[in-house]
Amino acid sequence: MAASAIVAVVALLGLQVAAIFSLRTFVGGHPRSIPSEYYPRNIAIVLANSVVGSCVYGLLVFLGSLLLIIPGIIAYVAFLFTLVYIAVEDENFIASLGDSWTLTRGNWHPLFGLLLIIIVGLGLVSTILSVLASFIVNALAGPAISTLVSGVITVPFSLFVLGVTAEAFVQLRGSDTAV
């Protein structure tokens, strides 16, 4: 049981690091490779802020959703770029929440439309593929392999969402974004 928990925490931290590197790469305009200077740059502080910032972001969306859904949607859109500011600008999670709010203000409707298209479109395709693969692999190889295959299927979709988020960030900020 403890080993499973440790593996889960390490995997989640690894995914968070991968998201940080991906965002730095996408916002920096490097579509084919991750520049080596993106790896070590303040990674411990950025990782800590990204974990805390992601939890705070999720909590804000959750609390907003408890207040009749609309405030949750507003929080989701308003704080969308929290992780981007943490990863790209090395900001702390509090500053990144404020900067995300400022950047998205006045653009909530277009961002909500973009997110709706991405979440519904990609979410539907990803879910269908993942469920089908899980069902087939579970029958042939068992639940552990099924979970692994499901994760492998969803990774490209997650990268696409990070790429779209990075591009929206760049477009809203203008072309003078520095990594």
XYZ file of N, CA and C in Angstrom:
537
model
N 0.814 -1.192 0.000
C 0.000 0.000 0.000
C 0.860 1.260 0.000
N 1.877 1.316 0.875
C 2.751 2.488 0.945
C 3.549 2.633 -0.350
N 3.979 1.526 -0.921
C 4.729 1.579 -2.177
C 3.864 2.146 -3.298
N 2.602 1.776 -3.339
C 1.690 2.305 -4.354
C 1.513 3.806 -4.198
N 1.408 4.255 -2.961
C 1.257 5.687 -2.706
C 2.501 6.454 -3.139
N 3.664 5.903 -2.851
C 4.919 6.550 -3.247
C 5.029 6.612 -4.764
N 4.701 5.523 -5.424
C 4.738 5.492 -6.893
C 3.762 6.518 -7.462
N 2.577 6.626 -6.879
C 1.577 7.594 -7.361
C 2.076 9.024 -7.196
N 2.670 9.336 -6.059
C 3.180 10.694 -5.821
C 4.323 11.017 -6.789
N 5.239 10.072 -6.968
C 6.361 10.277 -7.894
C 5.834 10.460 -9.323
N 4.855 9.672 -9.715
C 4.274 9.800 -11.062
C 3.596 11.154 -11.245
N 2.858 11.602 -10.239
C 2.196 12.905 -10.340
C 3.210 14.048 -10.405
N 4.271 13.949 -9.625
C 5.321 14.967 -9.699
C 6.005 14.934 -11.061
N 6.232 13.740 -11.590
C 6.817 13.606 -12.927
C 5.938 14.226 -14.004
N 4.644 14.014 -13.894
C 3.711 14.629 -14.851
C 3.717 16.150 -14.728
N 3.839 16.650 -13.505
C 3.876 18.097 -13.295
C 5.153 18.679 -13.912
N 6.275 18.001 -13.737
C 7.532 18.443 -14.350
C 7.408 18.415 -15.874
N 6.815 17.376 -16.406
C 6.617 17.284 -17.860
C 5.740 18.429 -18.361
N 4.712 18.779 -17.609
C 3.848 19.905 -17.986
C 4.641 21.215 -17.972
N 5.495 21.390 -16.974
C 6.324 22.605 -16.890
C 7.241 22.705 -18.106
N 7.950 21.621 -18.420
C 8.843 21.630 -19.581
C 8.062 21.859 -20.872
N 6.896 21.233 -20.977
C 6.076 21.390 -22.186
C 5.622 22.833 -22.349
N 5.141 23.437 -21.275
C 4.688 24.824 -21.369
C 5.839 25.759 -21.708
N 6.987 25.566 -21.087
C 8.150 26.398 -21.406
C 8.522 26.260 -22.880
N 8.444 25.048 -23.380
C 8.796 24.784 -24.773
C 7.785 25.394 -25.727
N 6.496 25.185 -25.472
C 5.458 25.709 -26.362
C 5.435 27.234 -26.358
N 5.492 27.844 -25.180
C 5.453 29.307 -25.100
C 6.730 29.896 -25.702
N 7.852 29.208 -25.524
C 9.118 29.685 -26.083
C 9.226 29.525 -27.584
N 8.261 28.853 -28.193
C 8.259 28.694 -29.647
C 9.225 27.647 -30.160
N 9.419 26.587 -29.395
C 10.314 25.500 -29.798
C 9.493 24.226 -30.021
N 8.890 24.075 -31.201
C 7.964 22.957 -31.407
C 8.623 21.595 -31.580
N 9.916 21.538 -31.838
C 10.531 20.248 -32.158
C 11.393 19.660 -31.044
N 11.873 20.479 -30.135
C 12.721 19.966 -29.062
C 12.643 20.881 -27.839
N 13.044 20.340 -26.707
C 13.045 21.112 -25.469
C 14.474 21.608 -25.246
N 14.688 22.930 -25.287
C 16.031 23.449 -25.036
C 16.530 23.039 -23.639
N 17.791 22.678 -23.555
C 18.342 22.160 -22.301
C 18.303 23.169 -21.165
N 18.275 24.457 -21.456
C 18.224 25.443 -20.372
C 16.874 25.455 -19.652
N 15.847 24.818 -20.224
C 14.532 24.760 -19.580
C 14.498 23.737 -18.441
N 15.413 22.775 -18.458
C 15.378 21.724 -17.438
C 15.714 22.244 -16.036
N 16.897 22.807 -15.834
C 17.287 23.107 -14.455
C 16.763 24.431 -13.901
N 16.284 25.327 -14.742
C 15.954 26.680 -14.311
C 14.899 26.697 -13.205
N 15.338 26.899 -11.991
C 14.461 27.046 -10.816
C 13.451 25.913 -10.675
N 13.803 24.720 -11.085
C 12.806 23.654 -11.176
C 12.213 23.283 -9.823
N 12.987 23.287 -8.758
C 12.442 22.904 -7.450
C 11.398 23.920 -6.987
N 11.723 25.206 -7.110
C 10.782 26.254 -6.695
C 9.563 26.263 -7.608
N 9.794 26.132 -8.905
C 8.683 26.109 -9.865
C 7.786 24.903 -9.617
N 8.387 23.756 -9.350
C 7.601 22.550 -9.082
C 6.753 22.721 -7.822
N 7.349 23.235 -6.771
C 6.588 23.461 -5.532
C 5.437 24.431 -5.767
N 5.701 25.540 -6.467
C 4.640 26.506 -6.758
C 3.583 25.925 -7.686
N 4.003 25.080 -8.625
C 3.020 24.507 -9.547
C 2.103 23.515 -8.841
N 2.652 22.749 -7.906
C 1.820 21.807 -7.155
C 0.825 22.572 -6.282
N 1.327 23.542 -5.530
C 0.439 24.331 -4.663
C -0.541 25.135 -5.514
N -0.032 25.764 -6.588
C -0.893 26.561 -7.464
C -1.981 25.728 -8.125
N -1.645 24.522 -8.538
C -2.644 23.638 -9.147
C -3.712 23.241 -8.135
N -3.286 22.994 -6.903
C -4.260 22.665 -5.852
C -5.172 23.849 -5.554
N -4.601 25.044 -5.460
C -5.404 26.246 -5.201
C -6.356 26.497 -6.366
N -5.859 26.366 -7.585
C -6.691 26.537 -8.781
C -7.863 25.551 -8.764
N -7.577 24.289 -8.487
C -8.633 23.282 -8.406
C -9.631 23.586 -7.309
N -9.135 24.057 -6.174
C -10.011 24.416 -5.066
C -10.907 25.593 -5.436
N -10.356 26.594 -6.106
C -11.159 27.744 -6.528
C -12.257 27.329 -7.511
N -11.899 26.471 -8.447
C -12.896 25.989 -9.410
C -13.962 25.162 -8.688
N -13.539 24.306 -7.764
C -14.476 23.482 -7.000
C -15.421 24.353 -6.176
N -14.872 25.299 -5.442
C -15.721 26.173 -4.618
C -16.660 27.008 -5.487
N -16.136 27.484 -6.615
C -16.984 28.233 -7.536
C -18.097 27.378 -8.106
N -17.805 26.118 -8.351
C -18.824 25.207 -8.880
C -19.903 24.903 -7.854
N -19.532 24.904 -6.593
C -20.527 24.712 -5.543
C -21.521 25.877 -5.491
N -21.080 27.025 -5.984
C -21.921 28.222 -5.992
C -22.677 28.350 -7.315
N -23.345 27.300 -7.714
C -24.235 27.288 -8.884
C -23.513 27.292 -10.236
N -22.429 26.616 -10.352
C -21.700 26.308 -11.587
C -21.057 27.541 -12.260
N -21.770 28.612 -12.486
C -21.238 29.769 -13.217
C -19.968 30.328 -12.572
N -19.926 30.539 -11.247
C -18.662 31.016 -10.657
C -17.512 30.024 -10.856
N -17.807 28.744 -10.903
C -16.776 27.742 -11.163
C -16.223 27.864 -12.570
N -17.097 28.118 -13.524
C -16.661 28.310 -14.913
C -15.810 29.570 -15.019
N -16.242 30.630 -14.341
C -15.473 31.874 -14.349
C -14.092 31.639 -13.749
N -14.035 30.936 -12.623
C -12.745 30.642 -11.992
C -11.882 29.795 -12.920
N -12.483 28.809 -13.577
C -11.736 27.942 -14.488
C -11.080 28.761 -15.589
N -11.834 29.673 -16.178
C -11.314 30.487 -17.270
C -10.361 31.560 -16.747
N -10.744 32.236 -15.669
C -9.949 33.359 -15.160
C -8.560 32.942 -14.697
N -8.451 31.748 -14.138
C -7.165 31.297 -13.605
C -6.503 30.247 -14.497
N -6.929 30.175 -15.744
C -6.436 29.187 -16.704
C -4.924 29.228 -16.880
N -4.351 30.416 -16.841
C -2.928 30.570 -17.141
C -2.048 30.583 -15.890
N -2.592 30.154 -14.759
C -1.822 30.110 -13.524
C -0.563 29.266 -13.693
N -0.710 28.045 -14.164
C 0.445 27.167 -14.342
C 1.400 27.703 -15.405
N 0.872 28.372 -16.410
C 1.737 28.932 -17.451
C 2.639 30.006 -16.855
N 2.066 30.895 -16.067
C 2.889 31.932 -15.422
C 3.926 31.319 -14.479
N 3.540 30.278 -13.762
C 4.492 29.620 -12.853
C 5.626 28.991 -13.652
N 5.284 28.256 -14.715
C 6.288 27.532 -15.495
C 7.167 28.458 -16.325
N 6.562 29.441 -16.960
C 7.279 30.265 -17.924
C 7.967 31.462 -17.267
N 7.273 32.105 -16.354
C 7.805 33.317 -15.724
C 8.425 33.050 -14.356
N 8.403 31.804 -13.896
C 8.920 31.428 -12.573
C 8.258 32.211 -11.445
N 6.983 32.531 -11.615
C 6.256 33.278 -10.588
C 5.805 32.348 -9.465
N 5.544 32.939 -8.299
C 4.928 32.140 -7.240
C 3.450 31.998 -7.552
N 2.789 31.071 -6.878
C 1.408 30.760 -7.253
C 0.451 31.919 -6.989
N 0.727 32.748 -6.000
C -0.163 33.882 -5.711
C -0.084 34.918 -6.831
N 1.124 35.284 -7.230
C 1.303 36.245 -8.324
C 0.725 35.693 -9.628
N 0.894 34.388 -9.845
C 0.396 33.802 -11.095
C -1.127 33.812 -11.163
N -1.784 33.630 -10.020
C -3.252 33.728 -10.004
C -3.693 35.135 -10.403
N -3.037 36.138 -9.838
C -3.381 37.524 -10.174
C -3.098 37.863 -11.621
N -1.938 37.411 -12.127
C -1.600 37.704 -13.521
C -2.529 36.980 -14.491
N -2.933 35.763 -14.138
C -3.876 35.035 -14.986
C -5.219 35.773 -15.025
N -5.665 36.218 -13.874
C -6.922 36.975 -13.797
C -6.848 38.208 -14.694
N -5.730 38.944 -14.603
C -5.553 40.162 -15.394
C -5.523 39.850 -16.888
N -4.793 38.818 -17.267
C -4.663 38.469 -18.681
C -5.990 38.021 -19.294
N -6.770 37.272 -18.542
C -8.011 36.725 -19.101
C -9.164 37.721 -19.052
N -9.061 38.709 -18.206
C -10.153 39.685 -18.049
C -10.489 40.311 -19.402
N -11.740 40.297 -19.736
C -12.191 40.823 -21.017
C -12.146 39.796 -22.144
N -11.588 38.641 -21.877
C -11.488 37.587 -22.889
C -12.149 36.300 -22.431
N -13.000 36.383 -21.425
C -13.589 35.176 -20.852
C -14.469 34.424 -21.837
N -15.264 35.148 -22.628
C -16.160 34.466 -23.571
C -15.388 33.696 -24.644
N -14.416 34.335 -25.323
C -13.668 33.562 -26.329
C -12.884 32.397 -25.714
N -12.297 32.617 -24.530
C -11.555 31.538 -23.877
C -12.490 30.412 -23.460
N -13.664 30.751 -22.962
C -14.630 29.719 -22.590
C -15.035 28.913 -23.820
N -15.272 29.596 -24.947
C -15.613 28.891 -26.181
C -14.501 27.950 -26.629
N -13.270 28.433 -26.563
C -12.124 27.595 -26.924
C -12.034 26.383 -26.009
N -12.158 26.600 -24.722
C -12.090 25.502 -23.759
C -13.231 24.518 -23.947
N -14.396 25.027 -24.232
C -15.546 24.154 -24.450
C -15.319 23.244 -25.647
N -14.811 23.817 -26.732
C -14.522 23.019 -27.922
C -13.462 21.962 -27.612
N -12.403 22.370 -26.923
C -11.318 21.439 -26.605
C -11.800 20.352 -25.652
N -12.464 20.761 -24.584
C -12.887 19.793 -23.569
C -13.911 18.821 -24.131
N -14.892 19.335 -24.840
C -15.917 18.448 -25.393
C -15.334 17.592 -26.513
N -14.653 18.224 -27.456
C -14.116 17.492 -28.601
C -13.054 16.481 -28.219
N -12.008 16.968 -27.595
C -10.916 16.067 -27.220
C -11.309 15.132 -26.094
N -12.072 15.648 -25.159
C -12.501 14.812 -24.042
C -13.317 13.628 -24.512
N -14.194 13.874 -25.454
C -15.030 12.804 -25.982
C -14.189 11.767 -26.728
N -13.326 12.223 -27.611
C -12.482 11.307 -28.385
C -11.541 10.538 -27.453
N -10.883 11.249 -26.563
C -9.953 10.619 -25.631
C -10.650 9.596 -24.744
N -11.816 9.945 -24.244
C -12.558 9.035 -23.370
C -12.989 7.776 -24.116
N -13.508 7.942 -25.313
C -13.956 6.781 -26.089
C -12.782 5.850 -26.383
N -11.666 6.427 -26.846
C -10.487 5.600 -27.134
C -9.952 4.916 -25.881
N -9.904 5.653 -24.799
C -9.379 5.113 -23.550
C -10.259 3.989 -23.005
N -11.565 4.180 -23.046
C -12.495 3.154 -22.543
C -12.425 1.897 -23.404
N -12.419 2.082 -24.718
C -12.328 0.923 -25.606
C -11.029 0.153 -25.385
N -9.923 0.883 -25.329
C -8.635 0.221 -25.116
C -8.586 -0.452 -23.753
N -9.099 0.217 -22.736
C -9.100 -0.357 -21.387
C -9.914 -1.641 -21.342
N -11.061 -1.609 -21.981
C -11.927 -2.787 -22.003
C -11.220 -3.971 -22.663
N -10.613 -3.714 -23.819
C -9.954 -4.782 -24.565
C -8.709 -5.275 -23.825
N -7.874 -4.340 -23.391
C -6.623 -4.724 -22.720
C -6.906 -5.369 -21.371
N -7.902 -4.882 -20.660
C -8.260 -5.466 -19.369
C -8.656 -6.930 -19.538
N -9.387 -7.206 -20.602
C -9.808 -8.587 -20.856
C -8.613 -9.480 -21.223
N -7.631 -8.905 -21.898
C -6.487 -9.692 -22.357
C -5.317 -9.738 -21.371
N -5.048 -8.610 -20.696
C -3.818 -8.541 -19.895
C -4.020 -8.137 -18.439
N -5.204 -7.704 -18.068
C -5.452 -7.346 -16.678
C -5.538 -5.846 -16.443
N -5.983 -5.463 -15.263
C -6.246 -4.051 -14.968
C -5.005 -3.158 -14.914
N -3.878 -3.666 -14.460
C -2.676 -2.832 -14.363
C -2.214 -2.384 -15.752
N -2.145 -3.311 -16.675
C -1.745 -2.985 -18.047
C -2.810 -2.109 -18.696
N -4.055 -2.364 -18.397
C -5.152 -1.561 -18.922
C -5.019 -0.098 -18.504
N -4.676 0.126 -17.248
C -4.484 1.494 -16.756
C -3.310 2.163 -17.467
N -2.239 1.432 -17.661
C -1.073 1.956 -18.371
C -1.428 2.335 -19.805
N -2.132 1.470 -20.508
C -2.530 1.744 -21.892
C -3.450 2.957 -21.954
N -4.364 3.066 -21.011
C -5.259 4.218 -20.961
C -4.472 5.515 -20.794
N -3.465 5.480 -19.930
C -2.620 6.654 -19.730
C -1.836 7.022 -20.968
N -1.304 6.017 -21.650
C -0.549 6.260 -22.876
C -1.438 6.886 -23.946
N -2.693 6.493 -24.002
C -3.619 7.052 -24.988
C -3.933 8.510 -24.685
N -4.060 8.859 -23.408
C -4.464 10.227 -23.064
C -3.317 11.239 -23.098
N -2.055 10.795 -23.053
C -0.926 11.722 -23.040
C -0.904 12.646 -24.267
N -1.053 12.163 -25.493
C -1.043 13.086 -26.636
C -2.155 14.132 -26.566
N -3.308 13.753 -26.053
C -4.401 14.705 -25.920
C -4.057 15.774 -24.877
N -3.417 15.353 -23.804
C -2.996 16.301 -22.772
C -1.955 17.272 -23.311
N -1.023 16.773 -24.097
C -0.019 17.648 -24.702
C -0.664 18.646 -25.659
N -1.658 18.193 -26.391
C -2.368 19.089 -27.294
C -3.053 20.210 -26.511
N -3.684 19.874 -25.405
C -4.347 20.879 -24.566
C -3.319 21.872 -24.016
N -2.167 21.378 -23.577
C -1.105 22.279 -23.108
C -0.629 23.191 -24.238
N -0.512 22.642 -25.434
C -0.103 23.448 -26.585
C -1.108 24.537 -26.921
N -2.379 24.201 -26.896
C -3.427 25.191 -27.174
C -3.435 26.259 -26.083
N -3.280 25.840 -24.834
C -3.235 26.784 -23.724
C -2.038 27.722 -23.878
N -0.889 27.181 -24.232
C 0.308 28.002 -24.432
C 0.105 28.986 -25.573
N -0.497 28.534 -26.657
C -0.728 29.420 -27.800
C -1.715 30.531 -27.442
N -2.758 30.205 -26.702
C -3.704 31.233 -26.258
C -2.989 32.250 -25.368
N -2.119 31.774 -24.490
C -1.333 32.641 -23.616
C -0.480 33.593 -24.441
N 0.236 33.048 -25.411
C 1.108 33.860 -26.263
C 0.292 34.899 -27.025
N -0.833 34.497 -27.572
C -1.662 35.430 -28.335
C -2.234 36.540 -27.455
N -2.649 36.198 -26.246
C -3.187 37.227 -25.353
C -2.102 38.182 -24.861
N -0.927 37.682 -24.637
C 0.165 38.527 -24.153
C 0.821 39.317 -25.257
N 0.700 38.860 -26.477
C 1.398 39.493 -27.583
C 2.637 38.692 -27.909
N 3.332 39.090 -28.921
C 4.468 38.307 -29.394
C 5.758 38.578 -28.636
N 5.728 39.433 -27.600
C 6.966 39.756 -26.887
C 7.206 38.876 -25.677
N 6.591 37.701 -25.620
C 6.771 36.791 -24.497
C 8.198 36.268 -24.460
N 8.814 36.401 -23.318
C 10.181 35.882 -23.155
C 10.131 34.726 -22.166
N 10.866 33.667 -22.472
C 10.918 32.517 -21.575
C 12.149 32.650 -20.699
